[in-house]
Amino acid sequence: MRTRLSHAWRVLATGLSFALFGLGGLFLRVIVFPLLALCVREPGARRRAARATIRASFRAFVGIMRGLGVLRYEVRGLDKLAREGQLILANHPTLIDTVFLIAFVPNADCIVKGALWNNPFTRGPVRAAGYICNDRGPQLVDDCIASLRAGGNLIIFPEGTRTPRGGATELKRGAANVAVRGARPITPVVIRCEPPTLGKGDKWWHVPPRQAHFHIEVRDDIGVDQYRAGATSDVVAARRLTEYLQQFFMKEGQHHA
């Protein structure tokens, strides 16, 4: 009986959490960011303030989910994220990985789907923070490099979608292109969730039999100089780096499965 009641509560609490998330996004768009635009005129300062506001909001959201008993989490190597201009690559096992990372990364930037720019619950925060829209075509890599050079900490999920339960999908080459052309080391983040929840194809009400536990580990930087050495073209360097990252994230997923 206790197990059934616990499961029912977590289903209810998960639904409540996502409802609050949507209302929070609407509140930011209608109230907070218009006030911010009036108070902070300089675009760069306004963008940083918007990102700090989103970070605090996401931190609060994660805290609410933990307080309601929906999940637990632990973060290791958090000090490695306290820099500027970092290229942060992570695997993507759950729907809320972006929320977790933005909650802990200062001045976070990320690539968002074009649909989010027109979603009434998300377009306010997305536009105020100056996040990068993924419908920019060939200009996308240049936008990413510009963000890094401006001091933004860019979060990319190189799989391009949530990781299927069977392991990593084939990585897209875009993240490696940013690292190679921007001459930036990669800060890898490995995310695990046990038992799995909010994965690819899961509905929010598909709550696991026990409380989900998120393990987020920031690893040491991966340098790109070895892939860019000599007369190696950017195309070849990006392909080799992508192959390495594919093996890295696949190995981590299998090791902790």
PDB file of C-alpha atoms in Angstrom:
ATOM      1  CA  MET A   1       0.000   0.000   0.000  1.00  0.00           C
ATOM      2  CA  ARG A   2       2.807   2.410   0.922  1.00  0.00           C
ATOM      3  CA  THR A   3       4.563   1.732  -2.413  1.00  0.00           C
ATOM      4  CA  ARG A   4       1.379   2.449  -4.393  1.00  0.00           C
ATOM      5  CA  LEU A   5       0.725   5.636  -2.446  1.00  0.00           C
ATOM      6  CA  SER A   6       4.316   6.768  -2.974  1.00  0.00           C
ATOM      7  CA  HIS A   7       4.051   6.157  -6.711  1.00  0.00           C
ATOM      8  CA  ALA A   8       0.704   7.975  -6.945  1.00  0.00           C
ATOM      9  CA  TRP A   9       2.153  10.941  -5.073  1.00  0.00           C
ATOM     10  CA  ARG A  10       5.169  11.157  -7.392  1.00  0.00           C
ATOM     11  CA  VAL A  11       2.885  11.104 -10.441  1.00  0.00           C
ATOM     12  CA  LEU A  12       0.868  13.952  -8.938  1.00  0.00           C
ATOM     13  CA  ALA A  13       3.985  15.839  -7.843  1.00  0.00           C
ATOM     14  CA  THR A  14       5.569  15.468 -11.295  1.00  0.00           C
ATOM     15  CA  GLY A  15       2.479  16.917 -12.948  1.00  0.00           C
ATOM     16  CA  LEU A  16       2.431  19.764 -10.437  1.00  0.00           C
ATOM     17  CA  SER A  17       6.118  20.466 -11.060  1.00  0.00           C
ATOM     18  CA  PHE A  18       5.676  20.767 -14.820  1.00  0.00           C
ATOM     19  CA  ALA A  19       2.584  22.932 -14.366  1.00  0.00           C
ATOM     20  CA  LEU A  20       4.631  25.272 -12.172  1.00  0.00           C
ATOM     21  CA  PHE A  21       7.398  25.247 -14.783  1.00  0.00           C
ATOM     22  CA  GLY A  22       4.980  26.427 -17.470  1.00  0.00           C
ATOM     23  CA  LEU A  23       3.441  29.088 -15.251  1.00  0.00           C
ATOM     24  CA  GLY A  24       6.893  30.240 -14.214  1.00  0.00           C
ATOM     25  CA  GLY A  25       7.909  30.689 -17.847  1.00  0.00           C
ATOM     26  CA  LEU A  26       4.772  32.715 -18.492  1.00  0.00           C
ATOM     27  CA  PHE A  27       5.438  34.870 -15.410  1.00  0.00           C
ATOM     28  CA  LEU A  28       8.985  35.566 -16.555  1.00  0.00           C
ATOM     29  CA  ARG A  29       7.770  36.535 -20.006  1.00  0.00           C
ATOM     30  CA  VAL A  30       4.888  38.772 -18.903  1.00  0.00           C
ATOM     31  CA  ILE A  31       6.279  40.384 -15.750  1.00  0.00           C
ATOM     32  CA  VAL A  32       9.970  39.832 -15.064  1.00  0.00           C
ATOM     33  CA  PHE A  33      11.654  40.314 -18.434  1.00  0.00           C
ATOM     34  CA  PRO A  34       9.666  43.425 -19.446  1.00  0.00           C
ATOM     35  CA  LEU A  35      10.769  44.991 -16.143  1.00  0.00           C
ATOM     36  CA  LEU A  36      14.318  43.877 -16.823  1.00  0.00           C
ATOM     37  CA  ALA A  37      14.224  45.507 -20.263  1.00  0.00           C
ATOM     38  CA  LEU A  38      13.163  48.798 -18.630  1.00  0.00           C
ATOM     39  CA  CYS A  39      15.804  48.682 -15.910  1.00  0.00           C
ATOM     40  CA  VAL A  40      18.823  47.387 -17.854  1.00  0.00           C
ATOM     41  CA  ARG A  41      19.414  49.189 -21.141  1.00  0.00           C
ATOM     42  CA  GLU A  42      22.775  47.787 -22.247  1.00  0.00           C
ATOM     43  CA  PRO A  43      22.067  44.613 -24.308  1.00  0.00           C
ATOM     44  CA  GLY A  44      24.989  42.556 -23.000  1.00  0.00           C
ATOM     45  CA  ALA A  45      24.222  43.353 -19.355  1.00  0.00           C
ATOM     46  CA  ARG A  46      20.522  42.679 -19.936  1.00  0.00           C
ATOM     47  CA  ARG A  47      21.301  39.302 -21.501  1.00  0.00           C
ATOM     48  CA  ARG A  48      23.514  38.318 -18.559  1.00  0.00           C
ATOM     49  CA  ALA A  49      20.829  39.428 -16.107  1.00  0.00           C
ATOM     50  CA  ALA A  50      18.232  37.382 -17.975  1.00  0.00           C
ATOM     51  CA  ARG A  51      20.472  34.310 -17.890  1.00  0.00           C
ATOM     52  CA  ALA A  52      21.082  34.787 -14.162  1.00  0.00           C
ATOM     53  CA  THR A  53      17.309  35.010 -13.625  1.00  0.00           C
ATOM     54  CA  ILE A  54      16.707  31.819 -15.595  1.00  0.00           C
ATOM     55  CA  ARG A  55      19.492  30.071 -13.707  1.00  0.00           C
ATOM     56  CA  ALA A  56      17.923  30.998 -10.364  1.00  0.00           C
ATOM     57  CA  SER A  57      14.480  29.918 -11.614  1.00  0.00           C
ATOM     58  CA  PHE A  58      15.767  26.548 -12.814  1.00  0.00           C
ATOM     59  CA  ARG A  59      17.652  26.063  -9.554  1.00  0.00           C
ATOM     60  CA  ALA A  60      14.382  26.706  -7.711  1.00  0.00           C
ATOM     61  CA  PHE A  61      12.503  24.305 -10.006  1.00  0.00           C
ATOM     62  CA  VAL A  62      15.004  21.516  -9.360  1.00  0.00           C
ATOM     63  CA  GLY A  63      14.714  22.265  -5.643  1.00  0.00           C
ATOM     64  CA  ILE A  64      10.921  22.025  -5.826  1.00  0.00           C
ATOM     65  CA  MET A  65      11.100  18.648  -7.553  1.00  0.00           C
ATOM     66  CA  ARG A  66      13.493  17.410  -4.896  1.00  0.00           C
ATOM     67  CA  GLY A  67      11.356  18.863  -2.103  1.00  0.00           C
ATOM     68  CA  LEU A  68       8.247  17.162  -3.466  1.00  0.00           C
ATOM     69  CA  GLY A  69      10.060  13.826  -3.547  1.00  0.00           C
ATOM     70  CA  VAL A  70      10.076  13.489  -7.353  1.00  0.00           C
ATOM     71  CA  LEU A  71      13.859  13.110  -7.568  1.00  0.00           C
ATOM     72  CA  ARG A  72      17.223  13.300  -5.851  1.00  0.00           C
ATOM     73  CA  TYR A  73      20.453  14.523  -7.405  1.00  0.00           C
ATOM     74  CA  GLU A  74      24.175  14.853  -6.847  1.00  0.00           C
ATOM     75  CA  VAL A  75      26.663  16.927  -8.834  1.00  0.00           C
ATOM     76  CA  ARG A  76      30.380  16.162  -8.917  1.00  0.00           C
ATOM     77  CA  GLY A  77      33.087  18.440 -10.292  1.00  0.00           C
ATOM     78  CA  LEU A  78      30.894  21.533 -10.140  1.00  0.00           C
ATOM     79  CA  ASP A  79      33.952  23.760  -9.662  1.00  0.00           C
ATOM     80  CA  LYS A  80      35.012  22.938 -13.234  1.00  0.00           C
ATOM     81  CA  LEU A  81      32.028  24.915 -14.522  1.00  0.00           C
ATOM     82  CA  ALA A  82      33.059  28.164 -12.810  1.00  0.00           C
ATOM     83  CA  ARG A  83      34.874  29.541 -15.863  1.00  0.00           C
ATOM     84  CA  GLU A  84      33.903  31.681 -18.844  1.00  0.00           C
ATOM     85  CA  GLY A  85      33.712  30.742 -22.511  1.00  0.00           C
ATOM     86  CA  GLN A  86      33.345  27.009 -21.915  1.00  0.00           C
ATOM     87  CA  LEU A  87      32.047  24.547 -24.490  1.00  0.00           C
ATOM     88  CA  ILE A  88      30.055  22.053 -22.416  1.00  0.00           C
ATOM     89  CA  LEU A  89      28.982  18.809 -24.074  1.00  0.00           C
ATOM     90  CA  ALA A  90      26.690  16.340 -22.326  1.00  0.00           C
ATOM     91  CA  ASN A  91      24.769  13.173 -23.000  1.00  0.00           C
ATOM     92  CA  HIS A  92      21.003  13.588 -22.914  1.00  0.00           C
ATOM     93  CA  PRO A  93      19.127  10.796 -21.097  1.00  0.00           C
ATOM     94  CA  THR A  94      16.163  12.826 -19.788  1.00  0.00           C
ATOM     95  CA  LEU A  95      13.819  15.672 -20.595  1.00  0.00           C
ATOM     96  CA  ILE A  96      15.182  17.925 -17.837  1.00  0.00           C
ATOM     97  CA  ASP A  97      18.937  17.661 -18.509  1.00  0.00           C
ATOM     98  CA  THR A  98      18.968  21.204 -19.892  1.00  0.00           C
ATOM     99  CA  VAL A  99      17.240  22.463 -16.759  1.00  0.00           C
ATOM    100  CA  PHE A 100      19.845  20.809 -14.540  1.00  0.00           C
ATOM    101  CA  LEU A 101      22.806  22.178 -16.487  1.00  0.00           C
ATOM    102  CA  ILE A 102      21.499  25.729 -16.781  1.00  0.00           C
ATOM    103  CA  ALA A 103      20.722  25.640 -13.043  1.00  0.00           C
ATOM    104  CA  PHE A 104      24.406  25.065 -12.274  1.00  0.00           C
ATOM    105  CA  VAL A 105      26.254  26.828 -15.125  1.00  0.00           C
ATOM    106  CA  PRO A 106      26.823  30.594 -14.803  1.00  0.00           C
ATOM    107  CA  ASN A 107      26.046  32.704 -17.896  1.00  0.00           C
ATOM    108  CA  ALA A 108      24.789  29.612 -19.705  1.00  0.00           C
ATOM    109  CA  ASP A 109      23.939  29.720 -23.391  1.00  0.00           C
ATOM    110  CA  CYS A 110      22.367  26.880 -25.331  1.00  0.00           C
ATOM    111  CA  ILE A 111      20.894  25.905 -28.687  1.00  0.00           C
ATOM    112  CA  VAL A 112      17.102  25.740 -28.726  1.00  0.00           C
ATOM    113  CA  LYS A 113      14.576  24.516 -31.224  1.00  0.00           C
ATOM    114  CA  GLY A 114      12.920  27.146 -33.361  1.00  0.00           C
ATOM    115  CA  ALA A 115       9.500  26.108 -32.002  1.00  0.00           C
ATOM    116  CA  LEU A 116      10.485  27.344 -28.540  1.00  0.00           C
ATOM    117  CA  TRP A 117      10.841  30.872 -29.906  1.00  0.00           C
ATOM    118  CA  ASN A 118       7.073  30.938 -30.526  1.00  0.00           C
ATOM    119  CA  ASN A 119       5.896  28.860 -27.555  1.00  0.00           C
ATOM    120  CA  PRO A 120       3.997  31.215 -25.179  1.00  0.00           C
ATOM    121  CA  PHE A 121       5.561  29.601 -22.115  1.00  0.00           C
ATOM    122  CA  THR A 122       9.179  29.645 -23.314  1.00  0.00           C
ATOM    123  CA  ARG A 123       9.656  32.406 -25.860  1.00  0.00           C
ATOM    124  CA  GLY A 124      10.077  35.123 -23.219  1.00  0.00           C
ATOM    125  CA  PRO A 125      12.999  33.492 -21.394  1.00  0.00           C
ATOM    126  CA  VAL A 126      14.555  32.135 -24.615  1.00  0.00           C
ATOM    127  CA  ARG A 127      14.622  35.497 -26.359  1.00  0.00           C
ATOM    128  CA  ALA A 128      15.635  37.532 -23.306  1.00  0.00           C
ATOM    129  CA  ALA A 129      18.596  35.220 -22.649  1.00  0.00           C
ATOM    130  CA  GLY A 130      19.707  35.414 -26.276  1.00  0.00           C
ATOM    131  CA  TYR A 131      19.838  31.652 -26.704  1.00  0.00           C
ATOM    132  CA  ILE A 132      20.877  30.379 -30.128  1.00  0.00           C
ATOM    133  CA  CYS A 133      18.100  29.214 -32.453  1.00  0.00           C
ATOM    134  CA  ASN A 134      18.842  25.964 -34.283  1.00  0.00           C
ATOM    135  CA  ASP A 135      17.265  27.063 -37.568  1.00  0.00           C
ATOM    136  CA  ARG A 136      20.224  29.283 -38.509  1.00  0.00           C
ATOM    137  CA  GLY A 137      21.676  26.762 -40.965  1.00  0.00           C
ATOM    138  CA  PRO A 138      25.374  27.270 -41.828  1.00  0.00           C
ATOM    139  CA  GLN A 139      25.437  30.350 -39.576  1.00  0.00           C
ATOM    140  CA  LEU A 140      24.780  28.187 -36.490  1.00  0.00           C
ATOM    141  CA  VAL A 141      28.425  27.226 -35.901  1.00  0.00           C
ATOM    142  CA  ASP A 142      29.524  30.861 -36.240  1.00  0.00           C
ATOM    143  CA  ASP A 143      26.846  31.907 -33.724  1.00  0.00           C
ATOM    144  CA  CYS A 144      28.138  29.301 -31.275  1.00  0.00           C
ATOM    145  CA  ILE A 145      31.751  30.438 -31.632  1.00  0.00           C
ATOM    146  CA  ALA A 146      30.696  34.073 -31.182  1.00  0.00           C
ATOM    147  CA  SER A 147      28.876  33.147 -27.967  1.00  0.00           C
ATOM    148  CA  LEU A 148      31.978  31.438 -26.568  1.00  0.00           C
ATOM    149  CA  ARG A 149      34.227  34.356 -27.481  1.00  0.00           C
ATOM    150  CA  ALA A 150      31.805  36.704 -25.710  1.00  0.00           C
ATOM    151  CA  GLY A 151      32.244  34.678 -22.504  1.00  0.00           C
ATOM    152  CA  GLY A 152      29.096  32.569 -22.701  1.00  0.00           C
ATOM    153  CA  ASN A 153      29.186  28.999 -21.444  1.00  0.00           C
ATOM    154  CA  LEU A 154      27.633  27.078 -24.304  1.00  0.00           C
ATOM    155  CA  ILE A 155      25.771  23.839 -23.534  1.00  0.00           C
ATOM    156  CA  ILE A 156      25.367  21.400 -26.418  1.00  0.00           C
ATOM    157  CA  PHE A 157      23.929  17.897 -26.524  1.00  0.00           C
ATOM    158  CA  PRO A 158      25.862  16.436 -29.475  1.00  0.00           C
ATOM    159  CA  GLU A 159      23.329  13.635 -29.975  1.00  0.00           C
ATOM    160  CA  GLY A 160      20.788  16.254 -30.967  1.00  0.00           C
ATOM    161  CA  THR A 161      18.011  14.407 -29.155  1.00  0.00           C
ATOM    162  CA  ARG A 162      17.477  12.411 -25.991  1.00  0.00           C
ATOM    163  CA  THR A 163      19.544   9.260 -25.624  1.00  0.00           C
ATOM    164  CA  PRO A 164      17.506   6.102 -26.316  1.00  0.00           C
ATOM    165  CA  ARG A 165      17.445   3.475 -23.573  1.00  0.00           C
ATOM    166  CA  GLY A 166      19.784   1.221 -25.556  1.00  0.00           C
ATOM    167  CA  GLY A 167      22.670   3.696 -25.486  1.00  0.00           C
ATOM    168  CA  ALA A 168      24.055   6.679 -27.381  1.00  0.00           C
ATOM    169  CA  THR A 169      22.803   7.561 -30.832  1.00  0.00           C
ATOM    170  CA  GLU A 170      25.165   8.659 -33.582  1.00  0.00           C
ATOM    171  CA  LEU A 171      26.561  12.044 -32.621  1.00  0.00           C
ATOM    172  CA  LYS A 172      26.070  15.025 -34.890  1.00  0.00           C
ATOM    173  CA  ARG A 173      29.242  16.749 -36.070  1.00  0.00           C
ATOM    174  CA  GLY A 174      28.125  20.273 -35.178  1.00  0.00           C
ATOM    175  CA  ALA A 175      29.555  20.288 -31.644  1.00  0.00           C
ATOM    176  CA  ALA A 176      32.945  19.105 -32.889  1.00  0.00           C
ATOM    177  CA  ASN A 177      32.875  21.773 -35.609  1.00  0.00           C
ATOM    178  CA  VAL A 178      32.397  24.430 -32.918  1.00  0.00           C
ATOM    179  CA  ALA A 179      35.311  23.028 -30.882  1.00  0.00           C
ATOM    180  CA  VAL A 180      37.643  22.734 -33.873  1.00  0.00           C
ATOM    181  CA  ARG A 181      36.853  26.007 -35.620  1.00  0.00           C
ATOM    182  CA  GLY A 182      36.605  27.892 -32.327  1.00  0.00           C
ATOM    183  CA  ALA A 183      39.796  26.248 -30.970  1.00  0.00           C
ATOM    184  CA  ARG A 184      38.018  25.486 -27.704  1.00  0.00           C
ATOM    185  CA  PRO A 185      38.566  22.571 -25.319  1.00  0.00           C
ATOM    186  CA  ILE A 186      35.490  20.547 -24.463  1.00  0.00           C
ATOM    187  CA  THR A 187      34.161  20.185 -20.931  1.00  0.00           C
ATOM    188  CA  PRO A 188      32.269  16.863 -20.935  1.00  0.00           C
ATOM    189  CA  VAL A 189      29.386  16.203 -18.555  1.00  0.00           C
ATOM    190  CA  VAL A 190      28.042  12.709 -17.949  1.00  0.00           C
ATOM    191  CA  ILE A 191      24.421  12.520 -16.782  1.00  0.00           C
ATOM    192  CA  ARG A 192      22.839   9.361 -15.403  1.00  0.00           C
ATOM    193  CA  CYS A 193      19.368   8.784 -14.038  1.00  0.00           C
ATOM    194  CA  GLU A 194      18.506   5.684 -12.026  1.00  0.00           C
ATOM    195  CA  PRO A 195      15.936   4.334 -12.506  1.00  0.00           C
ATOM    196  CA  PRO A 196      15.399   5.857 -15.975  1.00  0.00           C
ATOM    197  CA  THR A 197      12.638   8.440 -16.320  1.00  0.00           C
ATOM    198  CA  LEU A 198      11.568  11.208 -18.710  1.00  0.00           C
ATOM    199  CA  GLY A 199      13.560   9.517 -21.465  1.00  0.00           C
ATOM    200  CA  LYS A 200      13.000   9.453 -25.190  1.00  0.00           C
ATOM    201  CA  GLY A 201       9.426   8.380 -25.864  1.00  0.00           C
ATOM    202  CA  ASP A 202       8.384   8.565 -22.190  1.00  0.00           C
ATOM    203  CA  LYS A 203       5.349  10.540 -21.083  1.00  0.00           C
ATOM    204  CA  TRP A 204       5.708  12.690 -17.975  1.00  0.00           C
ATOM    205  CA  TRP A 205       3.320  10.436 -16.077  1.00  0.00           C
ATOM    206  CA  HIS A 206       5.489   7.361 -16.740  1.00  0.00           C
ATOM    207  CA  VAL A 207       6.984   7.680 -13.266  1.00  0.00           C
ATOM    208  CA  PRO A 208       9.456   4.931 -12.227  1.00  0.00           C
ATOM    209  CA  PRO A 209       8.674   2.566  -9.339  1.00  0.00           C
ATOM    210  CA  ARG A 210      11.070   4.426  -7.027  1.00  0.00           C
ATOM    211  CA  GLN A 211      12.404   7.958  -6.760  1.00  0.00           C
ATOM    212  CA  ALA A 212      14.704   8.926  -9.640  1.00  0.00           C
ATOM    213  CA  HIS A 213      18.308   9.686  -8.687  1.00  0.00           C
ATOM    214  CA  PHE A 214      20.289  11.971 -10.999  1.00  0.00           C
ATOM    215  CA  HIS A 215      24.079  11.680 -11.049  1.00  0.00           C
ATOM    216  CA  ILE A 216      25.778  14.590 -12.845  1.00  0.00           C
ATOM    217  CA  GLU A 217      29.551  14.432 -13.195  1.00  0.00           C
ATOM    218  CA  VAL A 218      31.720  17.117 -14.788  1.00  0.00           C
ATOM    219  CA  ARG A 219      34.827  15.500 -16.273  1.00  0.00           C
ATOM    220  CA  ASP A 220      38.232  16.953 -17.131  1.00  0.00           C
ATOM    221  CA  ASP A 221      38.525  18.986 -20.322  1.00  0.00           C
ATOM    222  CA  ILE A 222      39.145  17.279 -23.643  1.00  0.00           C
ATOM    223  CA  GLY A 223      41.661  19.224 -25.715  1.00  0.00           C
ATOM    224  CA  VAL A 224      41.248  19.612 -29.472  1.00  0.00           C
ATOM    225  CA  ASP A 225      44.827  20.503 -30.455  1.00  0.00           C
ATOM    226  CA  GLN A 226      45.690  16.915 -31.317  1.00  0.00           C
ATOM    227  CA  TYR A 227      42.813  16.845 -33.807  1.00  0.00           C
ATOM    228  CA  ARG A 228      43.802  20.191 -35.349  1.00  0.00           C
ATOM    229  CA  ALA A 229      47.559  19.494 -35.584  1.00  0.00           C
ATOM    230  CA  GLY A 230      49.534  19.814 -38.809  1.00  0.00           C
ATOM    231  CA  ALA A 231      47.766  20.235 -42.119  1.00  0.00           C
ATOM    232  CA  THR A 232      44.602  18.497 -40.950  1.00  0.00           C
ATOM    233  CA  SER A 233      41.553  20.235 -42.358  1.00  0.00           C
ATOM    234  CA  ASP A 234      38.754  21.375 -40.065  1.00  0.00           C
ATOM    235  CA  VAL A 235      36.437  18.844 -41.687  1.00  0.00           C
ATOM    236  CA  VAL A 236      38.751  15.914 -40.966  1.00  0.00           C
ATOM    237  CA  ALA A 237      39.517  17.192 -37.455  1.00  0.00           C
ATOM    238  CA  ALA A 238      35.824  17.504 -36.646  1.00  0.00           C
ATOM    239  CA  ARG A 239      35.137  13.995 -37.939  1.00  0.00           C
ATOM    240  CA  ARG A 240      37.926  12.509 -35.812  1.00  0.00           C
ATOM    241  CA  LEU A 241      36.827  14.437 -32.740  1.00  0.00           C
ATOM    242  CA  THR A 242      33.235  13.308 -33.254  1.00  0.00           C
ATOM    243  CA  GLU A 243      34.393   9.685 -33.441  1.00  0.00           C
ATOM    244  CA  TYR A 244      36.263  10.097 -30.168  1.00  0.00           C
ATOM    245  CA  LEU A 245      33.272  11.737 -28.468  1.00  0.00           C
ATOM    246  CA  GLN A 246      31.015   8.962 -29.767  1.00  0.00           C
ATOM    247  CA  GLN A 247      33.197   6.372 -28.064  1.00  0.00           C
ATOM    248  CA  PHE A 248      33.543   8.482 -24.921  1.00  0.00           C
ATOM    249  CA  PHE A 249      29.826   8.939 -24.306  1.00  0.00           C
ATOM    250  CA  MET A 250      28.982   5.398 -25.410  1.00  0.00           C
ATOM    251  CA  LYS A 251      31.564   3.966 -23.001  1.00  0.00           C
ATOM    252  CA  GLU A 252      30.266   6.080 -20.135  1.00  0.00           C
ATOM    253  CA  GLY A 253      26.684   5.058 -20.854  1.00  0.00           C
ATOM    254  CA  GLN A 254      27.543   1.372 -20.965  1.00  0.00           C
ATOM    255  CA  HIS A 255      29.766   1.589 -17.886  1.00  0.00           C
ATOM    256  CA  HIS A 256      27.019   3.101 -15.769  1.00  0.00           C
ATOM    257  CA  ALA A 257      24.028   1.331 -17.333  1.00  0.00           C
TER     258      ALA A 257
END
